[in-house]
Amino acid sequence: MTSYRDLNISAKMNLAFAAIIALTLILGMMSVMKMRELNSFVREMNTHYLPAIDTLEKLKTDLTRFRMEEMACLHQDSQADYDWHYAQLAEQKRLIGVNLEQLSGLSRTCGSHLSFPELAATWDKIQNQNRERLSLDRSGEIKAARQALENVGNPSYALMLDSLEAMIRRHLADSETLGEAADNAYAFSAMMILLTLGLVALRSAVLA
């Protein structure tokens, strides 16, 4: 059997070029795979994590405003002022419903840990309590309505706000991890491309 050292220079050159071409193809395939992985990371970030964080932040803001408008309703002496704050309360309720619907869609399509059923259940509880307090207020039992807000309503609001904050923290942490993975994929892909170009340049220089 002929050993490598026994081959003539032409055969050695052909073997070397074949090795370079094979290595170039391998590196190119690895680069393409990493680029696909990077695209997947970017798509996941844009279609899930960023919209989820944005929606959760909106929910926090709307829920805080809903709470403030309820407090305002329970502390109004003028019917006109009450009606104005009640209209604002209804608007915040509508916005919360819109954002919860969007969050529901994200939890179905992205398989996230949004804990949507628990969040929706807490919101339903808050709405029921809100209706009871406003009913007490309209019937003249203002003190009882305010006490119910203090003893029952505020803990429910705090529970939902804490849940939203926890979800935001989890999504921020996951998005940072995803970003680091994307950066690693990009760096590896760039390195593979540079190595591939280097091998192509080396081959061209040898053939020149």
Short mmCIF file of C-alpha atoms in Angstrom, two decimals, residues 59-76 81-82 84-90 92-93 96 123 126 130 133-134 149 153-154 157 161:
data_model
loop_
_atom_site.label_atom_id
_atom_site.label_comp_id
_atom_site.label_asym_id
_atom_site.label_seq_id
_atom_site.Cartn_x
_atom_site.Cartn_y
_atom_site.Cartn_z
CA LEU A 59 -51.77 45.62 32.20
CA LYS A 60 -49.89 46.89 35.25
CA THR A 61 -50.54 50.49 34.22
CA ASP A 62 -54.22 49.90 33.41
CA LEU A 63 -54.86 47.97 36.63
CA THR A 64 -53.24 50.72 38.70
CA ARG A 65 -55.43 53.31 36.98
CA PHE A 66 -58.52 51.12 37.47
CA ARG A 67 -57.76 50.97 41.17
CA MET A 68 -57.28 54.75 41.35
CA GLU A 69 -60.57 55.40 39.54
CA GLU A 70 -62.44 53.10 41.90
CA MET A 71 -60.98 54.95 44.87
CA ALA A 72 -62.01 58.22 43.24
CA CYS A 73 -65.56 56.95 42.73
CA LEU A 74 -65.85 56.02 46.40
CA HIS A 75 -64.70 59.47 47.51
CA GLN A 76 -66.88 61.71 45.33
CA ASP A 81 -67.66 63.87 39.40
CA TYR A 82 -68.75 60.33 40.22
CA TRP A 84 -66.81 61.11 35.19
CA HIS A 85 -64.63 58.78 37.27
CA TYR A 86 -67.02 55.89 36.61
CA ALA A 87 -66.59 56.46 32.87
CA GLN A 88 -62.81 56.39 33.34
CA LEU A 89 -63.19 53.20 35.35
CA ALA A 90 -65.15 51.59 32.52
CA GLN A 92 -59.69 51.09 32.09
CA LYS A 93 -61.77 47.93 32.41
CA ILE A 96 -57.56 45.51 30.68
CA TRP A 123 -59.20 39.77 37.42
CA ILE A 126 -61.48 41.97 41.27
CA ASN A 130 -65.60 46.15 42.43
CA ARG A 133 -68.33 48.00 46.42
CA LEU A 134 -69.88 50.35 43.87
CA LEU A 149 -61.87 48.31 49.39
CA GLY A 153 -60.05 45.04 47.40
CA ASN A 154 -56.53 46.26 48.01
CA TYR A 157 -55.20 44.38 43.52
CA LEU A 161 -49.97 43.42 40.45
#
